[in-house]
Amino acid sequence: MLASGTGTVLGAIIERGPPVALVVTDRPCPALDVAAAAGIPAVEISRRDFGYRAGTDWDRRGFTLAVDAALGAARIDLVAMAGFFTILHPVIFERYRGRILNTHPALLPAFKGAHAVQDTLAAGVPVTGPTIHVATEVLDDERQILAQSPCVPVLPGDDEAALWERIKAEERRLYPQVLWDVVNGKIDLEV
Ligand code: GRF
């Protein structure tokens, strides 16, 4: 699992999804505590150690290769991103083509990018929900959507935090189920 944030989706997967062998984060974050509390090995590979500063060039490839090495050492064959806030260098998709999944808090192909929930609110659409998809080097790629849940109403008076929390509640239900379906062969990944 790759995570950067509060790790509530990660926690749901640990609780209800298939076994998680390793958690990798790109920064100090509560997701590390979620892994520790569950007794799952976790490693922080800080993108700052690869020169990351917002808005500047940095060694994205070196960072991605370090993530790749950690996954390889743990013999990971399926990677799930749950709120991982770094765009990985394409090099990782050479090894894990079709085997890196992601959850996005909008109905792809609508509202790609880091401000999906904010953009959903600004657009004034009545309903939203998460998308579980196969990640590629194309950001928020919609070509292989595994599950989508258009079941979260946008309510009058919603702000980004309130709407996002309701979307995350659905992600915490849907993502563990999708991962089980992949592991059990009910969903066939094109690799
Ligand atoms: C999720 O909404 C995911 O789609 C987005 O980041 C959020 C992760 O939430 N990319 P959490 O850190 O698991 O609470």
mmCIF file of C-alpha atoms and ligand atoms in Angstrom:
data_model
loop_
_atom_site.group_PDB
_atom_site.id
_atom_site.type_symbol
_atom_site.label_atom_id
_atom_site.label_comp_id
_atom_site.label_asym_id
_atom_site.label_seq_id
_atom_site.Cartn_x
_atom_site.Cartn_y
_atom_site.Cartn_z
ATOM 1 C CA MET A 1 0.000 0.000 0.000
ATOM 2 C CA LEU A 2 1.177 3.519 -0.762
ATOM 3 C CA ALA A 3 -0.237 6.354 1.360
ATOM 4 C CA SER A 4 0.529 9.926 2.360
ATOM 5 C CA GLY A 5 -2.321 11.145 4.513
ATOM 6 C CA THR A 6 -4.543 10.276 7.414
ATOM 7 C CA GLY A 7 -4.707 6.675 6.245
ATOM 8 C CA THR A 8 -8.393 6.049 6.879
ATOM 9 C CA VAL A 9 -8.789 4.245 3.550
ATOM 10 C CA LEU A 10 -5.615 2.299 4.307
ATOM 11 C CA GLY A 11 -7.116 1.390 7.702
ATOM 12 C CA ALA A 12 -10.281 0.079 6.056
ATOM 13 C CA ILE A 13 -8.237 -2.057 3.681
ATOM 14 C CA ILE A 14 -6.151 -3.439 6.547
ATOM 15 C CA GLU A 15 -9.357 -4.249 8.415
ATOM 16 C CA ARG A 16 -11.504 -5.639 5.630
ATOM 17 C CA GLY A 17 -9.321 -6.173 2.565
ATOM 18 C CA PRO A 18 -6.808 -8.825 1.576
ATOM 19 C CA PRO A 19 -3.558 -9.062 3.592
ATOM 20 C CA VAL A 20 -1.326 -6.000 3.376
ATOM 21 C CA ALA A 21 2.376 -6.882 3.383
ATOM 22 C CA LEU A 22 3.929 -3.416 3.373
ATOM 23 C CA VAL A 23 2.977 0.255 3.718
ATOM 24 C CA VAL A 24 5.140 2.885 2.029
ATOM 25 C CA THR A 25 4.679 6.605 2.641
ATOM 26 C CA ASP A 26 6.343 9.589 1.009
ATOM 27 C CA ARG A 27 6.345 11.743 4.175
ATOM 28 C CA PRO A 28 5.760 11.525 7.915
ATOM 29 C CA CYS A 29 2.001 10.994 8.177
ATOM 30 C CA PRO A 30 -0.668 9.249 10.263
ATOM 31 C CA ALA A 31 -0.791 6.378 7.744
ATOM 32 C CA LEU A 32 2.469 5.175 9.346
ATOM 33 C CA ASP A 33 0.712 4.977 12.713
ATOM 34 C CA VAL A 34 -2.194 3.081 11.150
ATOM 35 C CA ALA A 35 0.279 0.506 9.820
ATOM 36 C CA ALA A 36 2.170 0.312 13.118
ATOM 37 C CA ALA A 37 -1.047 -0.187 15.099
ATOM 38 C CA ALA A 38 -1.883 -3.128 12.843
ATOM 39 C CA GLY A 39 1.626 -4.586 13.093
ATOM 40 C CA ILE A 40 2.273 -4.146 9.376
ATOM 41 C CA PRO A 41 5.794 -3.266 8.209
ATOM 42 C CA ALA A 42 5.954 0.346 7.093
ATOM 43 C CA VAL A 43 8.665 2.447 5.542
ATOM 44 C CA GLU A 44 8.820 6.183 4.995
ATOM 45 C CA ILE A 45 10.688 7.095 1.814
ATOM 46 C CA SER A 46 10.736 10.850 2.129
ATOM 47 C CA ARG A 47 10.482 12.661 -1.183
ATOM 48 C CA ARG A 48 12.264 15.543 0.520
ATOM 49 C CA ASP A 49 15.361 13.330 0.588
ATOM 50 C CA PHE A 50 15.142 13.382 -3.221
ATOM 51 C CA GLY A 51 15.068 17.174 -3.368
ATOM 52 C CA TYR A 52 11.297 17.661 -3.358
ATOM 53 C CA ARG A 53 10.242 21.244 -2.723
ATOM 54 C CA ALA A 54 6.851 22.426 -4.000
ATOM 55 C CA GLY A 55 7.141 23.983 -7.435
ATOM 56 C CA THR A 56 10.744 22.972 -8.104
ATOM 57 C CA ASP A 57 12.434 20.217 -10.081
ATOM 58 C CA TRP A 58 13.351 17.225 -8.003
ATOM 59 C CA ASP A 59 14.576 13.651 -8.447
ATOM 60 C CA ARG A 60 11.197 11.992 -9.053
ATOM 61 C CA ARG A 61 12.855 9.066 -10.815
ATOM 62 C CA GLY A 62 15.234 8.411 -7.903
ATOM 63 C CA PHE A 63 12.353 8.560 -5.445
ATOM 64 C CA THR A 64 10.281 6.185 -7.575
ATOM 65 C CA LEU A 65 13.169 3.744 -7.871
ATOM 66 C CA ALA A 66 13.516 3.765 -4.075
ATOM 67 C CA VAL A 67 9.799 2.942 -3.747
ATOM 68 C CA ASP A 68 10.227 0.242 -6.379
ATOM 69 C CA ALA A 69 13.178 -1.237 -4.471
ATOM 70 C CA ALA A 70 11.158 -1.364 -1.230
ATOM 71 C CA LEU A 71 8.277 -3.108 -3.000
ATOM 72 C CA GLY A 72 10.669 -5.507 -4.704
ATOM 73 C CA ALA A 73 12.418 -6.386 -1.434
ATOM 74 C CA ALA A 74 9.039 -7.260 0.096
ATOM 75 C CA ARG A 75 8.099 -9.271 -3.034
ATOM 76 C CA ILE A 76 4.965 -7.224 -3.586
ATOM 77 C CA ASP A 77 2.949 -8.190 -6.639
ATOM 78 C CA LEU A 78 -0.088 -5.912 -6.285
ATOM 79 C CA VAL A 79 0.262 -2.258 -5.305
ATOM 80 C CA ALA A 80 -2.656 -0.183 -4.024
ATOM 81 C CA MET A 81 -2.430 3.570 -3.626
ATOM 82 C CA ALA A 82 -4.739 5.054 -1.008
ATOM 83 C CA GLY A 83 -4.263 8.781 -0.813
ATOM 84 C CA PHE A 84 -0.688 8.752 -2.119
ATOM 85 C CA PHE A 85 0.068 12.342 -3.012
ATOM 86 C CA THR A 86 3.149 11.958 -5.202
ATOM 87 C CA ILE A 87 2.984 11.329 -8.943
ATOM 88 C CA LEU A 88 5.311 8.394 -9.537
ATOM 89 C CA HIS A 89 7.838 8.414 -12.374
ATOM 90 C CA PRO A 90 6.796 6.216 -15.338
ATOM 91 C CA VAL A 91 9.652 3.812 -14.568
ATOM 92 C CA ILE A 92 7.494 2.040 -11.962
ATOM 93 C CA PHE A 93 4.889 1.103 -14.553
ATOM 94 C CA GLU A 94 7.482 -0.916 -16.467
ATOM 95 C CA ARG A 95 7.623 -3.387 -13.586
ATOM 96 C CA TYR A 96 4.079 -3.114 -12.217
ATOM 97 C CA ARG A 97 2.142 -2.460 -15.427
ATOM 98 C CA GLY A 98 -1.544 -3.101 -14.710
ATOM 99 C CA ARG A 99 -0.833 -3.983 -11.084
ATOM 100 C CA ILE A 100 -0.964 -0.561 -9.441
ATOM 101 C CA LEU A 101 -4.467 0.414 -8.331
ATOM 102 C CA ASN A 102 -5.673 3.785 -7.113
ATOM 103 C CA THR A 103 -8.752 5.367 -5.615
ATOM 104 C CA HIS A 104 -9.788 8.807 -6.792
ATOM 105 C CA PRO A 105 -12.434 10.886 -4.985
ATOM 106 C CA ALA A 106 -14.501 11.698 -8.080
ATOM 107 C CA LEU A 107 -16.217 9.957 -10.953
ATOM 108 C CA LEU A 108 -13.442 9.713 -13.529
ATOM 109 C CA PRO A 109 -13.024 10.927 -16.203
ATOM 110 C CA ALA A 110 -14.601 13.919 -14.457
ATOM 111 C CA PHE A 111 -12.553 16.019 -12.068
ATOM 112 C CA LYS A 112 -9.039 14.633 -12.402
ATOM 113 C CA GLY A 113 -6.178 15.963 -10.328
ATOM 114 C CA ALA A 114 -5.452 16.930 -6.766
ATOM 115 C CA HIS A 115 -8.458 19.249 -6.350
ATOM 116 C CA ALA A 116 -11.130 16.803 -7.424
ATOM 117 C CA VAL A 117 -13.554 17.464 -4.561
ATOM 118 C CA GLN A 118 -13.157 21.241 -4.764
ATOM 119 C CA ASP A 119 -13.725 21.076 -8.533
ATOM 120 C CA THR A 120 -16.802 18.876 -8.031
ATOM 121 C CA LEU A 121 -18.322 21.482 -5.719
ATOM 122 C CA ALA A 122 -17.447 24.329 -8.082
ATOM 123 C CA ALA A 123 -19.102 22.521 -10.999
ATOM 124 C CA GLY A 124 -22.386 22.232 -9.125
ATOM 125 C CA VAL A 125 -23.035 18.593 -10.016
ATOM 126 C CA PRO A 126 -25.685 16.847 -7.873
ATOM 127 C CA VAL A 127 -23.935 13.514 -7.326
ATOM 128 C CA THR A 128 -20.357 12.280 -7.018
ATOM 129 C CA GLY A 129 -18.457 9.282 -5.671
ATOM 130 C CA PRO A 130 -15.131 7.471 -5.854
ATOM 131 C CA THR A 131 -13.468 5.620 -8.714
ATOM 132 C CA ILE A 132 -11.162 2.642 -8.223
ATOM 133 C CA HIS A 133 -8.961 2.293 -11.291
ATOM 134 C CA VAL A 134 -5.725 0.917 -12.651
ATOM 135 C CA ALA A 135 -3.059 3.607 -12.406
ATOM 136 C CA THR A 136 -0.723 4.312 -15.297
ATOM 137 C CA GLU A 137 1.776 7.029 -16.147
ATOM 138 C CA VAL A 138 -1.241 9.111 -17.235
ATOM 139 C CA LEU A 139 -2.529 10.983 -14.174
ATOM 140 C CA ASP A 140 -5.931 9.678 -13.022
ATOM 141 C CA ASP A 141 -6.184 7.456 -16.083
ATOM 142 C CA GLU A 142 -9.791 6.396 -16.723
ATOM 143 C CA ARG A 143 -9.046 3.656 -19.256
ATOM 144 C CA GLN A 144 -9.319 0.800 -16.756
ATOM 145 C CA ILE A 145 -11.990 1.646 -14.226
ATOM 146 C CA LEU A 146 -12.572 -1.307 -11.888
ATOM 147 C CA ALA A 147 -15.429 0.170 -9.854
ATOM 148 C CA GLN A 148 -17.240 3.435 -9.547
ATOM 149 C CA SER A 149 -19.833 4.434 -7.003
ATOM 150 C CA PRO A 150 -22.015 7.360 -8.108
ATOM 151 C CA CYS A 151 -23.861 7.359 -4.790
ATOM 152 C CA VAL A 152 -22.688 10.423 -2.867
ATOM 153 C CA PRO A 153 -25.104 13.361 -3.110
ATOM 154 C CA VAL A 154 -23.679 16.857 -3.088
ATOM 155 C CA LEU A 155 -25.737 18.553 -0.368
ATOM 156 C CA PRO A 156 -26.669 22.203 -0.024
ATOM 157 C CA GLY A 157 -24.109 23.865 2.233
ATOM 158 C CA ASP A 158 -21.452 21.206 1.598
ATOM 159 C CA ASP A 159 -17.871 22.345 1.882
ATOM 160 C CA GLU A 160 -14.867 20.420 0.611
ATOM 161 C CA ALA A 161 -14.182 18.685 3.936
ATOM 162 C CA ALA A 162 -17.778 17.532 4.465
ATOM 163 C CA LEU A 163 -18.219 16.235 0.929
ATOM 164 C CA TRP A 164 -14.800 14.560 0.879
ATOM 165 C CA GLU A 165 -15.546 12.756 4.132
ATOM 166 C CA ARG A 166 -18.714 11.239 2.657
ATOM 167 C CA ILE A 167 -16.789 10.195 -0.463
ATOM 168 C CA LYS A 168 -14.119 8.613 1.731
ATOM 169 C CA ALA A 169 -16.754 6.656 3.622
ATOM 170 C CA GLU A 170 -17.678 5.089 0.282
ATOM 171 C CA GLU A 171 -14.007 4.520 -0.611
ATOM 172 C CA ARG A 172 -13.578 2.672 2.681
ATOM 173 C CA ARG A 173 -16.430 0.350 1.666
ATOM 174 C CA LEU A 174 -15.605 -0.088 -2.008
ATOM 175 C CA TYR A 175 -11.807 -0.341 -2.171
ATOM 176 C CA PRO A 176 -11.390 -3.355 0.169
ATOM 177 C CA GLN A 177 -14.082 -5.152 -1.832
ATOM 178 C CA VAL A 178 -12.392 -4.396 -5.159
ATOM 179 C CA LEU A 179 -9.065 -5.633 -3.820
ATOM 180 C CA TRP A 180 -10.668 -8.898 -2.712
ATOM 181 C CA ASP A 181 -12.249 -9.244 -6.152
ATOM 182 C CA VAL A 182 -8.836 -8.784 -7.775
ATOM 183 C CA VAL A 183 -7.142 -11.257 -5.436
ATOM 184 C CA ASN A 184 -9.938 -13.815 -5.924
ATOM 185 C CA GLY A 185 -9.881 -13.423 -9.701
ATOM 186 C CA LYS A 186 -13.379 -11.930 -9.970
ATOM 187 C CA ILE A 187 -11.770 -8.862 -11.477
ATOM 188 C CA ASP A 188 -9.215 -9.676 -14.120
ATOM 189 C CA LEU A 189 -6.393 -7.140 -14.384
ATOM 190 C CA GLU A 190 -5.050 -6.724 -17.907
ATOM 191 C CA VAL A 191 -1.335 -7.213 -17.314
HETATM 192 C C1 GRF B 1 -9.020 9.536 -0.570
HETATM 193 O O1 GRF B 1 -10.152 10.338 -0.787
HETATM 194 C C2 GRF B 1 -8.334 9.243 -1.870
HETATM 195 O O2 GRF B 1 -9.203 9.079 -2.945
HETATM 196 C C3 GRF B 1 -7.519 10.505 -2.061
HETATM 197 O O3 GRF B 1 -7.013 10.747 -0.766
HETATM 198 C C4 GRF B 1 -7.955 10.310 0.200
HETATM 199 C C5 GRF B 1 -7.239 9.472 1.230
HETATM 200 O O4 GRF B 1 -7.818 9.615 2.490
HETATM 201 N N1 GRF B 1 -6.538 10.351 -3.100
HETATM 202 P P1 GRF B 1 -7.183 8.957 3.794
HETATM 203 O O5 GRF B 1 -5.789 9.537 3.979
HETATM 204 O O6 GRF B 1 -7.134 7.477 3.596
HETATM 205 O O7 GRF B 1 -8.104 9.331 4.918
#
